[in-house]
């Protein structure tokens, strides 16, 4: 794996961790944390996909674990943020 793919994989993993850690407190605290969590989750998904594609094009046998971890954390962060948005919309309709 080349250095660009490694950097992208690390960025994906870090952004995934940040997105999950922002979305979980957003359940209790504020809309602003939810918005930041969604943005970082989407960035984590993008970086994870790019890192996996770059590592497979560089003739690596399998994608780096960091890229896969970032992709999975990005999916989890996006799912939490989506559920929070759905809950906010349902509460607005009910109330």
PDB file of C-alpha atoms in Angstrom:
ATOM      1  CA  UNK A   1       0.000   0.000   0.000  1.00  0.00           C
ATOM      2  CA  UNK A   2       1.391   3.392  -0.920  1.00  0.00           C
ATOM      3  CA  UNK A   3       1.743   6.296   1.490  1.00  0.00           C
ATOM      4  CA  UNK A   4      -1.300   8.160   0.139  1.00  0.00           C
ATOM      5  CA  UNK A   5      -3.534   5.149   0.750  1.00  0.00           C
ATOM      6  CA  UNK A   6      -2.121   4.753   4.262  1.00  0.00           C
ATOM      7  CA  UNK A   7      -2.768   8.419   5.056  1.00  0.00           C
ATOM      8  CA  UNK A   8      -6.295   8.184   3.690  1.00  0.00           C
ATOM      9  CA  UNK A   9      -6.932   5.018   5.719  1.00  0.00           C
ATOM     10  CA  UNK A  10      -5.744   6.719   8.910  1.00  0.00           C
ATOM     11  CA  UNK A  11      -7.878   9.782   8.139  1.00  0.00           C
ATOM     12  CA  UNK A  12     -10.881   7.520   7.600  1.00  0.00           C
ATOM     13  CA  UNK A  13     -10.375   5.749  10.913  1.00  0.00           C
ATOM     14  CA  UNK A  14      -9.874   8.997  12.857  1.00  0.00           C
ATOM     15  CA  UNK A  15     -12.918  10.644  11.262  1.00  0.00           C
ATOM     16  CA  UNK A  16     -14.983   7.537  12.009  1.00  0.00           C
ATOM     17  CA  UNK A  17     -14.006   7.616  15.672  1.00  0.00           C
ATOM     18  CA  UNK A  18     -14.801  11.333  15.861  1.00  0.00           C
ATOM     19  CA  UNK A  19     -18.174  10.876  14.160  1.00  0.00           C
ATOM     20  CA  UNK A  20     -19.297   8.157  16.557  1.00  0.00           C
ATOM     21  CA  UNK A  21     -18.045  10.108  19.559  1.00  0.00           C
ATOM     22  CA  UNK A  22     -19.991  13.189  18.390  1.00  0.00           C
ATOM     23  CA  UNK A  23     -23.219  11.395  17.480  1.00  0.00           C
ATOM     24  CA  UNK A  24     -23.634   9.512  20.748  1.00  0.00           C
ATOM     25  CA  UNK A  25     -23.686  12.610  23.026  1.00  0.00           C
ATOM     26  CA  UNK A  26     -25.904  14.376  20.486  1.00  0.00           C
ATOM     27  CA  UNK A  27     -28.724  12.110  21.629  1.00  0.00           C
ATOM     28  CA  UNK A  28     -28.861  14.060  24.877  1.00  0.00           C
ATOM     29  CA  UNK A  29     -27.218  17.384  24.135  1.00  0.00           C
ATOM     30  CA  UNK A  30     -27.742  19.324  20.956  1.00  0.00           C
ATOM     31  CA  UNK A  31     -28.438  19.496  17.259  1.00  0.00           C
ATOM     32  CA  UNK A  32     -25.018  21.047  16.597  1.00  0.00           C
ATOM     33  CA  UNK A  33     -23.192  17.878  17.668  1.00  0.00           C
ATOM     34  CA  UNK A  34     -25.478  15.841  15.432  1.00  0.00           C
ATOM     35  CA  UNK A  35     -24.598  17.997  12.443  1.00  0.00           C
ATOM     36  CA  UNK A  36     -20.850  17.717  13.091  1.00  0.00           C
ATOM     37  CA  UNK A  37     -21.217  13.968  13.581  1.00  0.00           C
ATOM     38  CA  UNK A  38     -23.012  13.589  10.256  1.00  0.00           C
ATOM     39  CA  UNK A  39     -20.394  15.617   8.377  1.00  0.00           C
ATOM     40  CA  UNK A  40     -17.485  13.659   9.856  1.00  0.00           C
ATOM     41  CA  UNK A  41     -19.274  10.348   9.257  1.00  0.00           C
ATOM     42  CA  UNK A  42     -19.729  11.175   5.586  1.00  0.00           C
ATOM     43  CA  UNK A  43     -16.079  12.239   5.332  1.00  0.00           C
ATOM     44  CA  UNK A  44     -15.061   8.967   6.994  1.00  0.00           C
ATOM     45  CA  UNK A  45     -17.106   6.970   4.499  1.00  0.00           C
ATOM     46  CA  UNK A  46     -15.532   8.819   1.590  1.00  0.00           C
ATOM     47  CA  UNK A  47     -11.964   8.404   2.885  1.00  0.00           C
ATOM     48  CA  UNK A  48     -12.569   4.730   3.702  1.00  0.00           C
ATOM     49  CA  UNK A  49     -13.823   3.955   0.217  1.00  0.00           C
ATOM     50  CA  UNK A  50     -10.947   5.876  -1.358  1.00  0.00           C
ATOM     51  CA  UNK A  51      -8.365   4.071   0.788  1.00  0.00           C
ATOM     52  CA  UNK A  52      -9.797   0.664  -0.060  1.00  0.00           C
ATOM     53  CA  UNK A  53      -9.846   1.465  -3.790  1.00  0.00           C
ATOM     54  CA  UNK A  54      -6.282   2.826  -3.690  1.00  0.00           C
ATOM     55  CA  UNK A  55      -4.992  -0.210  -1.809  1.00  0.00           C
ATOM     56  CA  UNK A  56      -6.583  -2.663  -4.230  1.00  0.00           C
ATOM     57  CA  UNK A  57      -5.224  -0.723  -7.214  1.00  0.00           C
ATOM     58  CA  UNK A  58      -1.750  -0.816  -5.658  1.00  0.00           C
ATOM     59  CA  UNK A  59      -1.944  -4.617  -5.993  1.00  0.00           C
ATOM     60  CA  UNK A  60      -2.257  -5.197  -2.271  1.00  0.00           C
ATOM     61  CA  UNK A  61      -3.859  -8.515  -1.449  1.00  0.00           C
ATOM     62  CA  UNK A  62      -6.418  -7.044   0.905  1.00  0.00           C
ATOM     63  CA  UNK A  63      -7.334  -3.525   2.019  1.00  0.00           C
ATOM     64  CA  UNK A  64      -5.697  -2.147   5.130  1.00  0.00           C
ATOM     65  CA  UNK A  65      -7.452  -2.772   8.412  1.00  0.00           C
ATOM     66  CA  UNK A  66      -7.526   0.937   9.148  1.00  0.00           C
ATOM     67  CA  UNK A  67      -9.451   1.630   5.955  1.00  0.00           C
ATOM     68  CA  UNK A  68     -12.022  -1.041   6.749  1.00  0.00           C
ATOM     69  CA  UNK A  69     -12.286   0.165  10.351  1.00  0.00           C
ATOM     70  CA  UNK A  70     -12.838   3.739   9.151  1.00  0.00           C
ATOM     71  CA  UNK A  71     -15.468   2.583   6.689  1.00  0.00           C
ATOM     72  CA  UNK A  72     -17.333   0.610   9.358  1.00  0.00           C
ATOM     73  CA  UNK A  73     -17.146   3.478  11.862  1.00  0.00           C
ATOM     74  CA  UNK A  74     -18.391   5.844   9.174  1.00  0.00           C
ATOM     75  CA  UNK A  75     -21.355   3.548   8.537  1.00  0.00           C
ATOM     76  CA  UNK A  76     -22.101   3.390  12.273  1.00  0.00           C
ATOM     77  CA  UNK A  77     -21.817   7.180  12.620  1.00  0.00           C
ATOM     78  CA  UNK A  78     -24.068   7.752   9.623  1.00  0.00           C
ATOM     79  CA  UNK A  79     -26.615   5.282  10.988  1.00  0.00           C
ATOM     80  CA  UNK A  80     -26.702   6.957  14.402  1.00  0.00           C
ATOM     81  CA  UNK A  81     -26.984  10.406  12.823  1.00  0.00           C
ATOM     82  CA  UNK A  82     -29.752   9.201  10.516  1.00  0.00           C
ATOM     83  CA  UNK A  83     -31.689   7.739  13.415  1.00  0.00           C
ATOM     84  CA  UNK A  84     -31.305  10.988  15.340  1.00  0.00           C
ATOM     85  CA  UNK A  85     -32.598  12.955  12.368  1.00  0.00           C
ATOM     86  CA  UNK A  86     -35.550  10.596  12.063  1.00  0.00           C
ATOM     87  CA  UNK A  87     -36.323  10.995  15.768  1.00  0.00           C
ATOM     88  CA  UNK A  88     -36.103  14.787  15.503  1.00  0.00           C
ATOM     89  CA  UNK A  89     -38.463  14.801  12.541  1.00  0.00           C
ATOM     90  CA  UNK A  90     -40.939  12.474  14.268  1.00  0.00           C
ATOM     91  CA  UNK A  91     -40.906  14.604  17.414  1.00  0.00           C
ATOM     92  CA  UNK A  92     -41.640  17.726  15.365  1.00  0.00           C
ATOM     93  CA  UNK A  93     -44.587  15.992  13.708  1.00  0.00           C
ATOM     94  CA  UNK A  94     -45.968  14.608  16.976  1.00  0.00           C
ATOM     95  CA  UNK A  95     -45.454  17.789  19.008  1.00  0.00           C
TER      96      UNK A  95
END
